[in-house]
Amino acid sequence: MAKAIPALSLINQGRRRARNDAAGHRSSSRASKQNQTDFSSLTSSVLSDFLKFCRLSCCITAPVCPPASLWIVTKPTECFLTRPKETEEARKTRKWKKKKISDILAKSEPKPGSPGDLQQLVKDHYSGSRSVIELEELNLPDSCFLKANDLTHSLSSYLKEICPKWVKLRKTHGEKKSVLMLILCSSAVRALELIRSLTAFKGDAKVMKLFAKHIKVQEQVKLLEKRVIHLGVGTPGRIKELVKQDGLNLNPLKFLVFDWNWRDQKLRRMMDIPEIRKEVFELLDMGVFSLCKSESLKLGLF
């Protein structure tokens, strides 16, 4: 039969075991903590030595890298070749030179016009709107051209050379709404200059201004109806308008003179101006070509 153990003794034994277990646990925990402390100290010392070695090696082999807070990140940029900036004076000079298109003409020697120049202009003007056969019909015969000015004549001397029988012609002319001679020029100012230079040639002939400046078309039509005019000086636009309104008849016309060689301030000749050139050809279409082919009208290039 088992021996009975008093309850008090069992309780004391349990207490002793609990104290022993707690003491053992405390000692083991102290040992583990000591081991952890020793390992962490060893690790920190090794890491510090390693970092010192790294710093020393960086100082020897490469420059010290700045901290990240001081880094400047720049984007790559494209490279372009730029012109140097022009000063205001240089720009003004360049613009001023650009406006003077006629510098080459000013330096070149003047060349007198010839009948071939007019023939070429006629061909160029009508080549886009006329057929080959019609262009051949527009070819003016050489016999309708008078001697061209060689740049040595004044207007009076040139007209005396091409029309030596002018006195006889103007005496026999008595038809109104017509003239014996027309002088075509580019502007009203130029027309006045030409009229002043006709003094030595015209004699008693009646000269009329045929341009649009300060003169209405109806006034000119009335003057042509009332008087006998021998010589007209004007612009092709106004003369064309007079022909349209039946104020001027071209059939009695004997001489048609172009102010060919004169140049304006821009060194442009009469036929160099597109508007004037267009009006000249419109006037030639109003019966001048047919009169030239019939040899009743002569053309001169002054």
Coordinates of C-alpha atoms in Angstrom, one line a residue:
M1 CA 0.0 0.0 0.0
A2 CA 1.5 3.3 -1.0
K3 CA 2.7 5.5 1.6
A4 CA 0.8 8.7 2.0
I5 CA 2.7 11.9 1.6
P6 CA 1.5 14.9 3.6
A7 CA 0.1 17.7 1.6
L8 CA 2.2 20.3 3.2
S9 CA 5.4 18.6 2.1
L10 CA 4.2 18.4 -1.5
I11 CA 3.5 22.1 -1.5
N12 CA 7.0 22.9 -0.2
Q13 CA 8.6 20.7 -2.8
G14 CA 6.7 22.5 -5.5
R15 CA 7.9 25.9 -4.2
R16 CA 11.5 24.8 -4.2
R17 CA 11.3 23.6 -7.8
A18 CA 9.7 26.8 -8.9
R19 CA 12.5 28.9 -7.2
N20 CA 15.2 26.7 -8.8
D21 CA 13.6 27.0 -12.2
A22 CA 13.3 30.8 -11.9
A23 CA 17.0 31.1 -10.8
G24 CA 18.1 29.0 -13.7
H25 CA 16.0 31.1 -16.1
R26 CA 17.5 34.3 -14.8
S27 CA 21.0 33.0 -15.2
S28 CA 20.3 31.8 -18.7
S29 CA 18.8 35.2 -19.7
R30 CA 21.7 37.0 -18.2
A31 CA 24.1 34.9 -20.2
S32 CA 22.1 35.4 -23.5
K33 CA 22.0 39.1 -22.9
Q34 CA 25.8 39.1 -22.3
N35 CA 26.3 37.2 -25.5
Q36 CA 24.2 39.6 -27.4
T37 CA 26.0 42.6 -26.0
D38 CA 29.4 41.0 -26.8
F39 CA 28.2 40.3 -30.4
S40 CA 26.8 43.8 -31.0
S41 CA 30.0 45.4 -29.7
L42 CA 32.1 43.2 -31.9
T43 CA 29.9 44.0 -34.9
S44 CA 30.0 47.7 -34.3
S45 CA 33.8 47.7 -34.0
V46 CA 34.2 45.7 -37.2
L47 CA 31.8 48.0 -39.0
S48 CA 33.6 51.1 -37.8
D49 CA 37.0 49.6 -38.9
F50 CA 35.5 48.8 -42.3
L51 CA 34.1 52.3 -42.8
K52 CA 37.4 53.8 -41.9
F53 CA 39.1 51.6 -44.5
C54 CA 36.5 52.6 -47.1
R55 CA 37.0 56.3 -46.3
L56 CA 40.7 56.0 -46.6
S57 CA 40.5 54.1 -49.9
C58 CA 38.1 56.7 -51.3
C59 CA 40.4 59.6 -50.4
I60 CA 43.2 57.9 -52.2
T61 CA 41.5 56.6 -55.3
A62 CA 38.7 59.1 -56.0
P63 CA 37.4 62.5 -54.8
V64 CA 35.1 62.7 -51.9
C65 CA 31.5 62.5 -53.0
P66 CA 29.3 65.5 -51.8
P67 CA 26.3 64.7 -49.7
A68 CA 23.0 64.0 -51.6
S69 CA 21.5 67.3 -50.4
L70 CA 24.1 69.2 -52.5
W71 CA 23.6 67.2 -55.7
I72 CA 22.3 69.3 -58.7
V73 CA 20.5 67.3 -61.3
T74 CA 20.6 68.9 -64.7
K75 CA 18.8 67.8 -67.9
P76 CA 20.8 67.4 -71.1
T77 CA 20.4 70.4 -73.4
E78 CA 20.7 70.6 -77.2
C79 CA 23.4 72.7 -78.7
F80 CA 22.5 75.2 -81.4
L81 CA 24.7 77.6 -83.5
T82 CA 23.3 81.1 -83.0
R83 CA 24.0 84.2 -85.1
P84 CA 25.6 87.1 -83.3
K85 CA 23.1 89.8 -82.5
E86 CA 23.0 92.7 -84.9
T87 CA 23.1 96.2 -83.7
E88 CA 20.4 98.6 -84.5
E89 CA 22.7 100.6 -86.9
A90 CA 23.7 97.5 -88.7
R91 CA 20.1 96.5 -89.2
K92 CA 19.1 99.9 -90.5
T93 CA 22.0 99.8 -92.9
R94 CA 21.1 96.4 -94.1
K95 CA 17.4 97.4 -94.7
W96 CA 18.5 100.6 -96.5
K97 CA 20.8 98.6 -98.8
K98 CA 18.0 96.1 -99.4
K99 CA 15.7 98.8 -100.7
K100 CA 18.2 100.1 -103.3
I101 CA 17.4 97.4 -105.9
S102 CA 18.7 99.6 -108.7
D103 CA 22.4 99.7 -107.5
I104 CA 23.4 97.4 -110.4
L105 CA 21.6 99.6 -113.0
A106 CA 23.2 102.7 -111.5
K107 CA 26.7 101.3 -112.0
S108 CA 26.0 99.9 -115.4
E109 CA 26.4 101.9 -118.6
P110 CA 23.0 103.1 -120.2
K111 CA 22.1 101.1 -123.3
P112 CA 19.8 102.7 -125.9
G113 CA 16.6 101.0 -126.9
S114 CA 16.2 99.2 -130.2
P115 CA 13.2 98.0 -132.2
G116 CA 14.2 94.4 -131.2
D117 CA 13.5 95.3 -127.6
L118 CA 9.9 96.3 -128.4
Q119 CA 9.4 93.2 -130.5
Q120 CA 10.6 91.0 -127.7
L121 CA 8.3 92.7 -125.2
V122 CA 5.4 92.2 -127.5
K123 CA 6.2 88.5 -127.8
D124 CA 6.7 88.0 -124.1
H125 CA 3.4 89.8 -123.3
Y126 CA 1.2 87.9 -125.7
S127 CA 2.9 84.5 -125.5
G128 CA 0.6 83.2 -122.8
S129 CA -2.7 84.3 -124.4
R130 CA -2.2 84.1 -128.1
S131 CA -1.6 81.1 -130.4
V132 CA 1.5 80.7 -132.6
I133 CA -0.3 82.1 -135.7
E134 CA -1.6 85.1 -133.8
L135 CA 1.9 85.8 -132.5
E136 CA 3.3 85.8 -136.0
E137 CA 0.6 88.3 -137.0
L138 CA 1.8 90.6 -134.2
N139 CA 5.3 90.8 -135.6
L140 CA 5.9 94.4 -136.7
P141 CA 7.7 95.0 -140.0
D142 CA 11.1 96.7 -139.8
S143 CA 9.9 99.4 -142.1
C144 CA 7.5 100.8 -139.5
F145 CA 10.4 101.6 -137.1
L146 CA 12.2 104.9 -137.3
K147 CA 15.8 105.4 -136.2
A148 CA 16.1 105.0 -132.4
N149 CA 17.7 107.6 -130.2
D150 CA 21.4 106.8 -129.5
L151 CA 21.3 108.8 -126.3
T152 CA 23.0 111.8 -127.9
H153 CA 19.8 113.7 -129.0
S154 CA 17.4 116.0 -127.1
L155 CA 13.7 115.5 -127.9
S156 CA 13.6 118.4 -130.4
S157 CA 16.7 117.3 -132.3
Y158 CA 15.5 113.7 -132.4
L159 CA 12.0 114.7 -133.7
K160 CA 13.6 116.9 -136.4
E161 CA 15.7 113.9 -137.5
I162 CA 12.8 111.4 -137.8
C163 CA 10.3 114.0 -139.1
P164 CA 12.1 116.5 -141.3
K165 CA 8.8 117.5 -143.1
W166 CA 6.9 118.4 -139.9
V167 CA 6.1 121.9 -141.0
K168 CA 4.4 120.7 -144.1
L169 CA 2.5 118.0 -142.2
R170 CA 1.1 120.4 -139.6
K171 CA -0.1 122.9 -142.2
T172 CA -2.1 120.3 -144.1
H173 CA -3.6 118.8 -140.9
G174 CA -7.1 120.1 -140.2
E175 CA -9.0 117.1 -138.7
K176 CA -10.4 117.4 -135.2
K177 CA -10.4 114.7 -132.5
S178 CA -7.0 113.5 -133.9
V179 CA -3.3 114.3 -133.7
L180 CA -0.4 113.8 -136.1
M181 CA 2.1 112.7 -133.4
L182 CA 1.7 111.1 -130.0
I183 CA 4.5 110.9 -127.4
L184 CA 4.0 108.3 -124.7
C185 CA 5.6 108.7 -121.3
S186 CA 5.3 107.2 -117.9
S187 CA 3.9 110.1 -115.8
A188 CA 2.3 113.6 -115.9
V189 CA 5.5 115.2 -114.5
R190 CA 7.5 113.6 -117.3
A191 CA 5.0 114.8 -119.9
L192 CA 5.4 118.4 -118.7
E193 CA 9.1 118.1 -119.0
L194 CA 8.8 116.8 -122.6
I195 CA 6.4 119.5 -123.6
R196 CA 8.9 122.2 -122.3
S197 CA 11.6 120.6 -124.4
L198 CA 9.5 120.7 -127.6
T199 CA 9.9 124.4 -128.1
A200 CA 12.6 124.2 -130.8
F201 CA 10.6 121.6 -132.8
K202 CA 6.9 122.4 -132.5
G203 CA 6.9 125.9 -134.1
D204 CA 3.2 127.0 -134.4
A205 CA 1.8 123.5 -133.8
K206 CA -0.8 123.0 -131.1
V207 CA 0.3 120.7 -128.3
M208 CA -2.1 119.1 -125.9
K209 CA -1.5 117.5 -122.5
L210 CA -3.0 114.0 -122.5
F211 CA -2.7 112.8 -118.9
A212 CA -5.1 112.4 -115.9
K213 CA -3.5 114.7 -113.4
H214 CA -6.0 117.6 -112.6
I215 CA -7.7 117.1 -116.0
K216 CA -10.9 115.3 -116.5
V217 CA -11.6 113.1 -119.5
Q218 CA -14.6 115.0 -120.6
E219 CA -12.7 118.3 -120.7
Q220 CA -10.1 116.7 -122.9
V221 CA -12.8 115.3 -125.2
K222 CA -14.4 118.7 -125.6
L223 CA -11.0 120.4 -126.4
L224 CA -10.3 117.8 -129.0
E225 CA -13.7 118.4 -130.6
K226 CA -13.3 122.1 -130.7
R227 CA -9.6 122.5 -131.7
V228 CA -7.2 121.1 -134.2
I229 CA -4.4 119.5 -132.3
H230 CA -1.1 118.6 -134.0
L231 CA 0.9 117.0 -131.2
G232 CA -0.2 115.1 -128.0
V233 CA 2.0 114.2 -125.0
G234 CA 0.7 112.0 -122.3
T235 CA 0.4 108.7 -120.5
P236 CA -0.9 105.5 -122.2
G237 CA -3.7 105.1 -119.7
R238 CA -5.4 108.4 -120.4
I239 CA -4.8 108.1 -124.2
K240 CA -6.4 104.7 -124.1
E241 CA -9.4 106.1 -122.3
L242 CA -9.8 108.9 -124.8
V243 CA -9.8 106.3 -127.6
K244 CA -12.5 104.3 -125.8
Q245 CA -14.8 107.3 -125.5
D246 CA -14.3 108.2 -129.2
G247 CA -12.6 111.4 -128.1
L248 CA -9.5 110.6 -130.1
N249 CA -9.2 109.0 -133.5
L250 CA -5.9 107.1 -134.2
N251 CA -6.3 106.7 -138.0
P252 CA -4.8 110.1 -138.9
L253 CA -1.8 109.4 -136.6
K254 CA 1.5 109.4 -138.4
F255 CA 4.1 109.1 -135.6
L256 CA 4.0 107.3 -132.3
V257 CA 7.1 108.0 -130.1
F258 CA 8.0 106.1 -126.9
D259 CA 9.9 107.9 -124.2
W260 CA 11.9 104.7 -124.0
N261 CA 15.3 105.5 -122.5
W262 CA 14.3 107.9 -119.7
R263 CA 14.6 106.5 -116.2
D264 CA 12.9 107.7 -113.0
Q265 CA 14.4 108.0 -109.5
K266 CA 14.4 104.2 -109.2
L267 CA 16.1 103.9 -112.6
R268 CA 13.1 102.3 -114.1
R269 CA 12.3 102.9 -117.7
M270 CA 8.8 103.4 -119.0
M271 CA 8.4 99.7 -120.0
D272 CA 9.9 98.4 -116.8
I273 CA 6.8 99.5 -114.8
P274 CA 4.2 96.7 -115.0
E275 CA 1.1 99.0 -114.9
I276 CA 2.5 101.3 -117.7
R277 CA 3.6 98.3 -119.8
K278 CA 0.1 96.8 -119.6
E279 CA -1.6 100.0 -120.6
V280 CA 0.8 100.4 -123.6
F281 CA -0.1 97.0 -125.0
E282 CA -3.8 97.7 -124.5
L283 CA -3.3 100.9 -126.5
L284 CA -1.5 99.0 -129.2
D285 CA -4.4 96.6 -129.5
M286 CA -6.7 99.5 -130.3
G287 CA -5.6 99.7 -133.9
V288 CA -1.9 100.5 -133.6
F289 CA -0.7 97.1 -134.9
S290 CA -2.9 97.3 -138.0
L291 CA -1.8 100.9 -138.7
C292 CA 1.9 99.8 -138.4
K293 CA 1.3 96.9 -140.9
S294 CA -0.3 99.2 -143.3
E295 CA 2.8 101.4 -143.0
S296 CA 0.7 104.5 -142.3
L297 CA 2.1 104.8 -138.8
K298 CA 5.8 105.0 -137.8
L299 CA 7.2 104.1 -134.4
G300 CA 10.1 105.8 -132.7
L301 CA 12.1 105.1 -129.6
F302 CA 13.4 108.2 -127.9

